[in-house]
Amino acid sequence: MNTANGATLAQLEKQLRRRRIASGDLDGIQDELANIPLHDVIRVVERQPSKRGAVLIRLLPPERASAVFEVLDPVHQAEIVEELASDDVAGLFSSLGAEDRVRMLDNLPPKIAERFLGDLDEDARADTNLILGYEKGSVGREMSPQVAVVEPGELVRDVVEKLRADADDLETIYTIPVVADERTLCGAVSLRDLFIAQPDAQVGDIMREIPSLRDTDGAEDAARRLLSSGLLAFPVVDHGNRVVGIFTHDEAADIVEHADSEDSARQGGSESLKQPYLSTPVLKLVRSRIVWLLVLALSAILTVQVLDIFEGTLAEVTVLSLFIPLLTGTGGNTGNQAATTVTRALALNDVSKGDILKVMWRELRVGATLGAVLGVLGLGIAWAVFGQDIGVVIGATLFCVCTISAMVGGMMPIVAKTVGADPAVFSNPFISTFCDATGLVIYFLIAKSVLGL
């Protein structure tokens, strides 16, 4: 963005902060929206609460409004829709693809969603209902039913003409499934294949095999598979290998981005916002964090209970209390490192649920090596300052805590996936609490043994 556009954008946002919209001075804002690039308009709308965003959408020409609305997050779309009048919504809603409509409908109250569905034309309503019929989280829920299909006997020139005529109504023209009777998938051709082939060649002569997805497959796994393949789209088939839709690179990228954002949020002890931060209401920010804080506060009672049990040991050797933050922090960090690494490996299919013993053995060795290094350092420093016995306690505890924390941290994401839970939920917050409690138990048991308490 150049300096002039940056200044215009900053000026517009400043006017919005001053509630110029509330004062009814809309003409000036409309003029400024018309004079800035589309990507800047998108940025402005993304950063506004739903009421202001709805006003800005209404001030844009229909084509620009549709382009802006289409790229917003589904949750933000739903909030803006609830603020718009019915006439404004009809055009925006119908301009979305079927899969995008479904995502928005999932975030709307049922009565409003039903009304919007009723306003669609027959074809659009049929496509939308088709997607709604699939289970959430499946490929069928994320695919586009607007897919071009061709038959092996068609000529290249005829296919090109057909694509040219229907391009505006199709999700993609870069990957075209080739089907036999009853839309049974038998291959695919790309736009490049058609471009370099002779016009009178048959599609069957230039088609190639292509991976496909079942409509019941998990969307996240399918998305990662597509992105790692280097292809632009996968055909989606039903149980009879009949083509029912197309799953594109853009959809896959959005799914993976959403999944990674959700994992990052949960590893930090909160829920994903599912919309831009500045457009998220304060109460929604509170709700995304409060449950996790309550869970962690309750689980931290374990640590308090451990300290209460060993209160007598602390009273006899008060210097032990100085090392509690070091030991609990080291254990939590070691476990979190292992959990984050394994969670990522699970997402990339580098490890599977059957690899749990391999992961445990691997993390046991990693944790023992880390513990040995930190233990020797802890032994030397504590010995020099507090004496030999305290040095032995600290060194031995660091070794044991790192070893156990790494093994548990690597194991928990796989256990979560095995029982059908989100690996990120079982990761950092819970591992930190677990390692705090077990680390303290190990610490005081070693101290009692070495110091003869």
Short mmCIF file of C-alpha atoms in Angstrom, two decimals:
data_model
loop_
_atom_site.label_atom_id
_atom_site.label_comp_id
_atom_site.label_asym_id
_atom_site.label_seq_id
_atom_site.Cartn_x
_atom_site.Cartn_y
_atom_site.Cartn_z
CA MET A 1 0.00 0.00 0.00
CA ASN A 2 1.48 3.36 -0.97
CA THR A 3 1.70 6.38 1.33
CA ALA A 4 -1.34 8.13 -0.09
CA ASN A 5 -3.54 5.07 0.30
CA GLY A 6 -2.15 4.50 3.80
CA ALA A 7 -3.02 8.05 4.78
CA THR A 8 -6.54 7.69 3.34
CA LEU A 9 -7.08 4.41 5.16
CA ALA A 10 -5.86 5.82 8.47
CA GLN A 11 -8.04 8.89 8.02
CA LEU A 12 -11.12 6.79 7.30
CA GLU A 13 -10.57 4.61 10.37
CA LYS A 14 -10.06 7.72 12.48
CA GLN A 15 -13.41 9.08 11.29
CA LEU A 16 -15.10 5.79 12.15
CA ARG A 17 -13.60 5.88 15.65
CA ARG A 18 -15.10 9.35 16.07
CA ARG A 19 -18.49 7.76 15.28
CA ARG A 20 -19.05 9.86 12.19
CA ILE A 21 -21.35 7.03 11.07
CA ALA A 22 -23.54 7.58 14.13
CA SER A 23 -23.87 11.28 13.28
CA GLY A 24 -25.33 10.41 9.88
CA ASP A 25 -22.48 11.94 7.83
CA LEU A 26 -22.27 9.07 5.33
CA ASP A 27 -21.66 10.88 2.06
CA GLY A 28 -18.06 11.70 2.89
CA ILE A 29 -17.34 8.11 3.93
CA GLN A 30 -18.95 6.78 0.76
CA ASP A 31 -16.74 9.06 -1.37
CA GLU A 32 -13.62 7.93 0.47
CA LEU A 33 -14.55 4.25 0.09
CA ALA A 34 -14.85 4.77 -3.65
CA ASN A 35 -11.33 6.25 -3.83
CA ILE A 36 -9.33 3.53 -2.07
CA PRO A 37 -8.30 0.10 -3.45
CA LEU A 38 -10.52 -2.92 -2.82
CA HIS A 39 -7.99 -4.62 -0.52
CA ASP A 40 -7.97 -1.53 1.68
CA VAL A 41 -11.77 -1.54 1.84
CA ILE A 42 -11.62 -5.18 2.94
CA ARG A 43 -9.13 -4.30 5.65
CA VAL A 44 -11.34 -1.48 6.94
CA VAL A 45 -14.45 -3.68 7.10
CA GLU A 46 -12.56 -6.53 8.77
CA ARG A 47 -11.45 -4.20 11.56
CA GLN A 48 -14.92 -2.82 12.34
CA PRO A 49 -17.59 -4.14 14.72
CA SER A 50 -20.56 -5.72 12.96
CA LYS A 51 -22.79 -2.60 13.07
CA ARG A 52 -20.19 -0.35 11.45
CA GLY A 53 -19.21 -3.11 9.03
CA ALA A 54 -22.84 -3.44 7.92
CA VAL A 55 -23.06 0.30 7.24
CA LEU A 56 -19.85 0.23 5.19
CA ILE A 57 -21.10 -2.75 3.15
CA ARG A 58 -24.32 -0.85 2.44
CA LEU A 59 -22.36 2.19 1.22
CA LEU A 60 -20.46 0.17 -1.40
CA PRO A 61 -21.66 -0.49 -4.96
CA PRO A 62 -23.22 -3.99 -5.31
CA GLU A 63 -20.24 -5.60 -7.07
CA ARG A 64 -17.73 -4.20 -4.57
CA ALA A 65 -19.96 -5.11 -1.64
CA SER A 66 -20.15 -8.73 -2.84
CA ALA A 67 -16.38 -8.91 -3.33
CA VAL A 68 -15.72 -7.59 0.19
CA PHE A 69 -18.38 -9.72 1.84
CA GLU A 70 -17.14 -12.90 0.18
CA VAL A 71 -13.68 -12.76 1.79
CA LEU A 72 -14.86 -12.06 5.35
CA ASP A 73 -14.76 -14.82 7.95
CA PRO A 74 -18.09 -16.73 8.21
CA VAL A 75 -18.70 -15.57 11.80
CA HIS A 76 -18.13 -11.94 10.82
CA GLN A 77 -20.39 -12.41 7.79
CA ALA A 78 -23.17 -13.75 9.99
CA GLU A 79 -22.92 -10.82 12.42
CA ILE A 80 -22.99 -8.28 9.59
CA VAL A 81 -25.96 -10.03 7.95
CA GLU A 82 -27.96 -9.74 11.18
CA GLU A 83 -27.36 -5.98 11.07
CA LEU A 84 -28.39 -5.54 7.42
CA ALA A 85 -31.88 -5.16 6.03
CA SER A 86 -33.37 -8.09 4.09
CA ASP A 87 -32.98 -6.35 0.70
CA ASP A 88 -29.27 -5.79 1.30
CA VAL A 89 -28.71 -9.40 2.35
CA ALA A 90 -30.40 -11.11 -0.60
CA GLY A 91 -27.78 -10.06 -3.16
CA LEU A 92 -24.80 -10.72 -0.87
CA PHE A 93 -26.05 -14.15 0.16
CA SER A 94 -26.82 -15.35 -3.36
CA SER A 95 -23.42 -14.15 -4.62
CA LEU A 96 -21.61 -16.62 -2.34
CA GLY A 97 -20.71 -20.14 -3.41
CA ALA A 98 -22.81 -22.95 -1.94
CA GLU A 99 -20.10 -24.02 0.51
CA ASP A 100 -19.58 -20.40 1.65
CA ARG A 101 -23.33 -19.97 2.18
CA VAL A 102 -23.38 -23.06 4.38
CA ARG A 103 -20.52 -21.77 6.54
CA MET A 104 -22.38 -18.53 7.09
CA LEU A 105 -25.68 -20.29 7.78
CA ASP A 106 -23.97 -22.39 10.46
CA ASN A 107 -23.34 -19.18 12.40
CA LEU A 108 -26.84 -17.70 12.05
CA PRO A 109 -29.93 -18.26 14.23
CA PRO A 110 -32.10 -21.01 12.65
CA LYS A 111 -35.03 -18.71 11.84
CA ILE A 112 -32.82 -16.21 9.98
CA ALA A 113 -30.99 -19.00 8.15
CA GLU A 114 -34.28 -20.54 7.04
CA ARG A 115 -35.50 -17.19 5.69
CA PHE A 116 -32.32 -16.65 3.68
CA LEU A 117 -32.56 -20.14 2.18
CA GLY A 118 -36.12 -19.41 1.10
CA ASP A 119 -34.99 -16.30 -0.78
CA LEU A 120 -32.58 -18.24 -3.04
CA ASP A 121 -33.50 -19.33 -6.53
CA GLU A 122 -34.22 -23.02 -7.09
CA ASP A 123 -30.76 -24.04 -8.35
CA ALA A 124 -28.86 -22.15 -5.63
CA ARG A 125 -31.15 -23.57 -2.93
CA ALA A 126 -30.63 -27.10 -4.26
CA ASP A 127 -26.82 -26.70 -4.19
CA THR A 128 -26.92 -25.25 -0.68
CA ASN A 129 -29.21 -28.00 0.65
CA LEU A 130 -26.89 -30.60 -0.89
CA ILE A 131 -23.94 -29.25 1.12
CA LEU A 132 -26.07 -28.91 4.27
CA GLY A 133 -26.88 -32.61 4.00
CA TYR A 134 -23.31 -33.60 4.79
CA GLU A 135 -21.89 -33.91 8.30
CA LYS A 136 -19.92 -30.98 9.67
CA GLY A 137 -16.18 -31.52 9.32
CA SER A 138 -16.54 -33.71 6.22
CA VAL A 139 -15.24 -32.99 2.73
CA GLY A 140 -18.82 -32.92 1.45
CA ARG A 141 -19.51 -29.96 3.72
CA GLU A 142 -16.58 -28.01 2.22
CA MET A 143 -16.71 -28.98 -1.46
CA SER A 144 -18.36 -27.04 -4.25
CA PRO A 145 -21.05 -28.87 -6.23
CA GLN A 146 -20.47 -26.46 -9.14
CA VAL A 147 -18.04 -28.63 -11.08
CA ALA A 148 -17.57 -29.12 -14.81
CA VAL A 149 -17.38 -32.74 -15.96
CA VAL A 150 -16.50 -34.06 -19.40
CA GLU A 151 -16.58 -37.47 -21.06
CA PRO A 152 -13.65 -39.34 -22.65
CA GLY A 153 -15.17 -39.15 -26.14
CA GLU A 154 -15.56 -35.35 -26.22
CA LEU A 155 -13.26 -33.30 -28.42
CA VAL A 156 -10.85 -30.79 -26.91
CA ARG A 157 -12.33 -27.90 -28.93
CA ASP A 158 -15.84 -28.70 -27.65
CA VAL A 159 -14.65 -28.86 -24.04
CA VAL A 160 -12.88 -25.51 -24.34
CA GLU A 161 -16.02 -23.90 -25.74
CA LYS A 162 -18.13 -25.39 -22.95
CA LEU A 163 -15.74 -24.12 -20.27
CA ARG A 164 -15.67 -20.68 -21.85
CA ALA A 165 -19.47 -20.49 -21.75
CA ASP A 166 -19.83 -21.78 -18.18
CA ALA A 167 -16.70 -20.32 -16.53
CA ASP A 168 -18.57 -17.74 -14.45
CA ASP A 169 -20.77 -20.42 -12.86
CA LEU A 170 -18.03 -22.92 -12.01
CA GLU A 171 -15.85 -23.12 -8.91
CA THR A 172 -12.74 -23.87 -10.98
CA ILE A 173 -11.85 -24.58 -14.60
CA TYR A 174 -8.26 -25.61 -13.90
CA THR A 175 -9.07 -29.23 -12.97
CA ILE A 176 -11.87 -30.95 -14.90
CA PRO A 177 -12.99 -34.47 -13.88
CA VAL A 178 -13.52 -36.96 -16.72
CA VAL A 179 -16.52 -39.21 -16.12
CA ALA A 180 -18.03 -42.28 -17.71
CA ASP A 181 -21.61 -43.46 -17.35
CA GLU A 182 -23.54 -42.09 -14.34
CA ARG A 183 -20.73 -39.60 -13.60
CA THR A 184 -18.28 -42.35 -12.57
CA LEU A 185 -14.80 -40.84 -12.21
CA CYS A 186 -12.20 -42.21 -14.62
CA GLY A 187 -9.59 -39.43 -14.72
CA ALA A 188 -9.08 -35.68 -15.12
CA VAL A 189 -7.71 -33.07 -17.48
CA SER A 190 -6.25 -29.71 -16.59
CA LEU A 191 -6.64 -26.44 -18.41
CA ARG A 192 -2.99 -26.78 -19.41
CA ASP A 193 -3.68 -30.22 -20.92
CA LEU A 194 -6.49 -28.74 -23.01
CA PHE A 195 -4.40 -25.74 -24.03
CA ILE A 196 -1.50 -27.77 -25.47
CA ALA A 197 -3.61 -30.57 -27.02
CA GLN A 198 -4.76 -30.62 -30.63
CA PRO A 199 -8.32 -29.24 -31.01
CA ASP A 200 -9.59 -32.46 -32.61
CA ALA A 201 -8.04 -34.75 -29.95
CA GLN A 202 -10.35 -36.68 -27.68
CA VAL A 203 -10.35 -36.05 -23.93
CA GLY A 204 -9.75 -39.75 -23.28
CA ASP A 205 -6.39 -39.49 -25.08
CA ILE A 206 -5.05 -36.72 -22.85
CA MET A 207 -6.70 -37.44 -19.50
CA ARG A 208 -4.61 -38.66 -16.57
CA GLU A 209 -5.22 -40.28 -13.23
CA ILE A 210 -5.84 -37.97 -10.29
CA PRO A 211 -6.39 -38.58 -6.56
CA SER A 212 -9.97 -38.23 -5.41
CA LEU A 213 -11.69 -37.71 -2.08
CA ARG A 214 -14.74 -39.39 -0.60
CA ASP A 215 -17.49 -36.99 0.39
CA THR A 216 -17.41 -38.48 3.91
CA ASP A 217 -13.64 -38.00 4.44
CA GLY A 218 -12.45 -35.63 7.18
CA ALA A 219 -12.04 -32.12 5.77
CA GLU A 220 -8.84 -31.20 7.63
CA ASP A 221 -6.95 -34.37 6.65
CA ALA A 222 -8.16 -33.97 3.06
CA ALA A 223 -7.08 -30.32 3.01
CA ARG A 224 -3.56 -31.14 4.18
CA ARG A 225 -3.39 -33.93 1.62
CA LEU A 226 -4.37 -31.56 -1.20
CA LEU A 227 -1.94 -28.84 -0.14
CA SER A 228 0.95 -31.30 0.05
CA SER A 229 0.11 -32.78 -3.38
CA GLY A 230 0.88 -29.62 -5.34
CA LEU A 231 -2.40 -29.96 -7.26
CA LEU A 232 -5.08 -27.28 -7.55
CA ALA A 233 -8.12 -29.46 -6.80
CA PHE A 234 -9.35 -32.98 -6.07
CA PRO A 235 -12.62 -34.39 -7.42
CA VAL A 236 -15.04 -35.49 -4.68
CA VAL A 237 -16.91 -38.77 -5.18
CA ASP A 238 -19.64 -40.65 -3.33
CA HIS A 239 -19.63 -44.31 -2.27
CA GLY A 240 -20.27 -45.33 -5.88
CA ASN A 241 -17.26 -43.36 -7.21
CA ARG A 242 -19.63 -40.84 -8.81
CA VAL A 243 -18.44 -37.22 -8.98
CA VAL A 244 -20.48 -35.00 -6.65
CA GLY A 245 -18.22 -31.95 -6.35
CA ILE A 246 -14.76 -30.41 -6.39
CA PHE A 247 -12.46 -29.60 -3.46
CA THR A 248 -10.14 -26.71 -4.34
CA HIS A 249 -6.79 -25.45 -3.12
CA ASP A 250 -8.38 -22.22 -1.80
CA GLU A 251 -10.85 -24.16 0.36
CA ALA A 252 -8.07 -26.41 1.64
CA ALA A 253 -5.89 -23.43 2.58
CA ASP A 254 -8.76 -21.83 4.52
CA ILE A 255 -9.46 -25.06 6.43
CA VAL A 256 -5.81 -25.57 7.37
CA GLU A 257 -5.42 -21.93 8.42
CA HIS A 258 -8.52 -22.21 10.62
CA ALA A 259 -7.32 -25.51 12.15
CA ASP A 260 -3.84 -24.14 12.86
CA SER A 261 -5.31 -20.98 14.42
CA GLU A 262 -7.56 -23.11 16.62
CA ASP A 263 -4.66 -25.30 17.73
CA SER A 264 -2.50 -22.27 18.51
CA ALA A 265 -5.26 -20.68 20.56
CA ARG A 266 -5.95 -23.85 22.55
CA GLN A 267 -2.27 -24.42 23.20
CA GLY A 268 -2.26 -20.92 24.70
CA GLY A 269 -5.31 -21.65 26.86
CA SER A 270 -8.13 -19.98 24.91
CA GLU A 271 -10.57 -20.60 22.06
CA SER A 272 -10.07 -19.43 18.48
CA LEU A 273 -11.93 -16.18 17.72
CA LYS A 274 -12.94 -17.23 14.16
CA GLN A 275 -12.94 -13.57 13.08
CA PRO A 276 -10.52 -10.61 13.14
CA TYR A 277 -9.54 -9.47 16.64
CA LEU A 278 -10.68 -5.84 16.32
CA SER A 279 -14.12 -6.85 15.04
CA THR A 280 -14.68 -9.33 17.88
CA PRO A 281 -17.00 -8.05 20.65
CA VAL A 282 -15.39 -7.77 24.09
CA LEU A 283 -17.80 -10.29 25.64
CA LYS A 284 -16.85 -12.84 22.99
CA LEU A 285 -13.18 -12.30 23.85
CA VAL A 286 -14.04 -12.93 27.50
CA ARG A 287 -15.97 -16.12 26.67
CA SER A 288 -13.07 -17.41 24.58
CA ARG A 289 -10.78 -17.27 27.62
CA ILE A 290 -12.84 -17.64 30.79
CA VAL A 291 -13.59 -21.37 30.53
CA TRP A 292 -9.93 -22.23 30.10
CA LEU A 293 -8.92 -20.00 32.99
CA LEU A 294 -11.46 -21.71 35.25
CA VAL A 295 -10.30 -25.17 34.19
CA LEU A 296 -6.65 -24.28 34.77
CA ALA A 297 -7.44 -22.64 38.11
CA LEU A 298 -9.20 -25.79 39.31
CA SER A 299 -6.43 -28.06 38.03
CA ALA A 300 -3.82 -25.88 39.75
CA ILE A 301 -5.35 -26.96 43.07
CA LEU A 302 -3.32 -30.15 42.57
CA THR A 303 -0.15 -28.10 42.95
CA VAL A 304 -1.47 -26.47 46.10
CA GLN A 305 -2.34 -29.89 47.52
CA VAL A 306 1.18 -31.17 46.86
CA LEU A 307 2.70 -28.16 48.64
CA ASP A 308 0.34 -28.72 51.57
CA ILE A 309 1.39 -32.38 51.85
CA PHE A 310 5.09 -31.49 51.93
CA GLU A 311 4.68 -28.41 54.11
CA GLY A 312 6.75 -30.02 56.84
CA THR A 313 9.65 -30.70 54.48
CA LEU A 314 9.65 -27.06 53.37
CA ALA A 315 9.61 -25.90 56.99
CA GLU A 316 12.72 -27.96 57.80
CA VAL A 317 14.73 -26.87 54.75
CA THR A 318 13.38 -23.52 53.61
CA VAL A 319 15.95 -23.20 50.82
CA LEU A 320 13.98 -25.84 48.89
CA SER A 321 11.24 -23.28 48.24
CA LEU A 322 13.65 -21.14 46.22
CA PHE A 323 13.90 -23.76 43.48
CA ILE A 324 10.18 -24.49 43.04
CA PRO A 325 9.63 -21.96 40.18
CA LEU A 326 12.73 -23.26 38.37
CA LEU A 327 11.68 -26.90 38.54
CA THR A 328 8.00 -26.46 37.70
CA GLY A 329 8.81 -24.06 34.86
CA THR A 330 11.41 -26.42 33.39
CA GLY A 331 9.03 -29.38 33.56
CA GLY A 332 6.17 -27.45 31.96
CA ASN A 333 8.36 -26.06 29.18
CA THR A 334 9.83 -29.49 28.41
CA GLY A 335 6.39 -31.06 28.21
CA ASN A 336 5.03 -28.24 26.06
CA GLN A 337 7.94 -28.53 23.62
CA ALA A 338 7.29 -32.25 23.18
CA ALA A 339 3.52 -31.79 22.87
CA THR A 340 3.84 -29.02 20.27
CA THR A 341 6.28 -31.09 18.20
CA VAL A 342 4.11 -34.23 18.24
CA THR A 343 0.88 -32.28 17.61
CA ARG A 344 2.45 -30.77 14.51
CA ALA A 345 3.73 -34.19 13.41
CA LEU A 346 0.19 -35.58 13.76
CA ALA A 347 -1.21 -32.75 11.63
CA LEU A 348 1.35 -33.48 8.90
CA ASN A 349 0.76 -37.26 9.16
CA ASP A 350 4.41 -37.78 10.12
CA VAL A 351 3.20 -39.94 13.02
CA SER A 352 -0.01 -41.89 13.58
CA LYS A 353 -1.93 -43.26 16.55
CA GLY A 354 -0.07 -46.57 16.22
CA ASP A 355 3.30 -44.84 16.79
CA ILE A 356 2.66 -44.01 20.45
CA LEU A 357 5.30 -46.41 21.81
CA LYS A 358 7.88 -45.14 19.30
CA VAL A 359 7.11 -41.56 20.28
CA MET A 360 7.30 -42.35 24.01
CA TRP A 361 10.66 -44.08 23.60
CA ARG A 362 11.98 -41.25 21.46
CA GLU A 363 10.84 -38.54 23.86
CA LEU A 364 12.17 -40.54 26.80
CA ARG A 365 15.64 -40.36 25.29
CA VAL A 366 15.28 -36.70 24.32
CA GLY A 367 14.04 -35.80 27.81
CA ALA A 368 16.81 -37.79 29.50
CA THR A 369 19.46 -36.01 27.40
CA LEU A 370 17.98 -32.59 28.15
CA GLY A 371 17.66 -33.53 31.81
CA ALA A 372 21.28 -34.66 31.97
CA VAL A 373 22.53 -31.36 30.55
CA LEU A 374 20.32 -29.20 32.80
CA GLY A 375 20.89 -31.50 35.76
CA VAL A 376 24.67 -31.15 35.57
CA LEU A 377 24.35 -27.35 35.37
CA GLY A 378 21.87 -27.30 38.26
CA LEU A 379 24.09 -29.60 40.33
CA GLY A 380 27.14 -27.40 39.85
CA ILE A 381 25.43 -24.06 40.55
CA ALA A 382 23.37 -25.26 43.55
CA TRP A 383 26.39 -27.09 45.02
CA ALA A 384 28.52 -23.95 44.76
CA VAL A 385 25.91 -21.76 46.47
CA PHE A 386 23.99 -24.05 48.86
CA GLY A 387 26.20 -27.09 49.35
CA GLN A 388 26.58 -30.61 48.04
CA ASP A 389 23.27 -32.10 49.26
CA ILE A 390 21.11 -29.35 47.76
CA GLY A 391 23.12 -29.59 44.52
CA VAL A 392 22.40 -33.34 44.29
CA VAL A 393 18.67 -32.75 44.94
CA ILE A 394 18.39 -30.10 42.23
CA GLY A 395 20.45 -32.04 39.68
CA ALA A 396 18.56 -35.30 40.19
CA THR A 397 15.19 -33.54 40.12
CA LEU A 398 15.93 -31.72 36.87
CA PHE A 399 16.95 -35.00 35.25
CA CYS A 400 13.80 -36.84 36.38
CA VAL A 401 11.41 -33.96 35.64
CA CYS A 402 12.71 -33.41 32.09
CA THR A 403 12.58 -37.12 31.31
CA ILE A 404 9.02 -37.64 32.53
CA SER A 405 7.70 -34.34 31.13
CA ALA A 406 9.03 -34.98 27.64
CA MET A 407 7.57 -38.49 27.58
CA VAL A 408 4.16 -37.38 28.87
CA GLY A 409 4.12 -34.33 26.58
CA GLY A 410 4.81 -36.48 23.53
CA MET A 411 2.25 -39.09 24.52
CA MET A 412 -0.75 -36.87 25.32
CA PRO A 413 -1.51 -35.55 21.80
CA ILE A 414 -1.58 -39.13 20.47
CA VAL A 415 -3.84 -40.26 23.32
CA ALA A 416 -6.15 -37.33 22.53
CA LYS A 417 -6.33 -38.28 18.85
CA THR A 418 -7.00 -41.91 19.80
CA VAL A 419 -10.05 -41.01 21.89
CA GLY A 420 -11.31 -38.54 19.26
CA ALA A 421 -10.37 -35.32 21.08
CA ASP A 422 -8.43 -32.35 19.74
CA PRO A 423 -4.70 -32.92 20.47
CA ALA A 424 -4.28 -29.20 21.19
CA VAL A 425 -6.79 -29.44 24.06
CA PHE A 426 -4.55 -31.95 25.81
CA SER A 427 -1.42 -29.97 25.15
CA ASN A 428 0.18 -26.99 26.82
CA PRO A 429 -2.25 -25.87 29.56
CA PHE A 430 -2.95 -29.33 30.95
CA ILE A 431 0.60 -30.55 30.51
CA SER A 432 1.90 -27.54 32.43
CA THR A 433 -0.43 -28.29 35.33
CA PHE A 434 0.39 -32.01 35.28
CA CYS A 435 4.12 -31.35 35.19
CA ASP A 436 3.85 -28.84 38.04
CA ALA A 437 2.20 -31.37 40.33
CA THR A 438 4.31 -34.40 39.44
CA GLY A 439 7.49 -32.32 39.39
CA LEU A 440 6.88 -31.16 42.94
CA VAL A 441 6.20 -34.71 44.14
CA ILE A 442 9.46 -35.91 42.56
CA TYR A 443 11.31 -32.92 44.02
CA PHE A 444 10.19 -33.47 47.59
CA LEU A 445 10.65 -37.25 47.47
CA ILE A 446 14.25 -36.81 46.26
CA ALA A 447 14.84 -34.11 48.87
CA LYS A 448 13.53 -36.30 51.67
CA SER A 449 15.71 -39.18 50.51
CA VAL A 450 18.93 -37.21 50.03
CA LEU A 451 18.55 -34.93 53.06
CA GLY A 452 17.20 -37.65 55.35
CA LEU A 453 14.08 -35.68 56.31
#
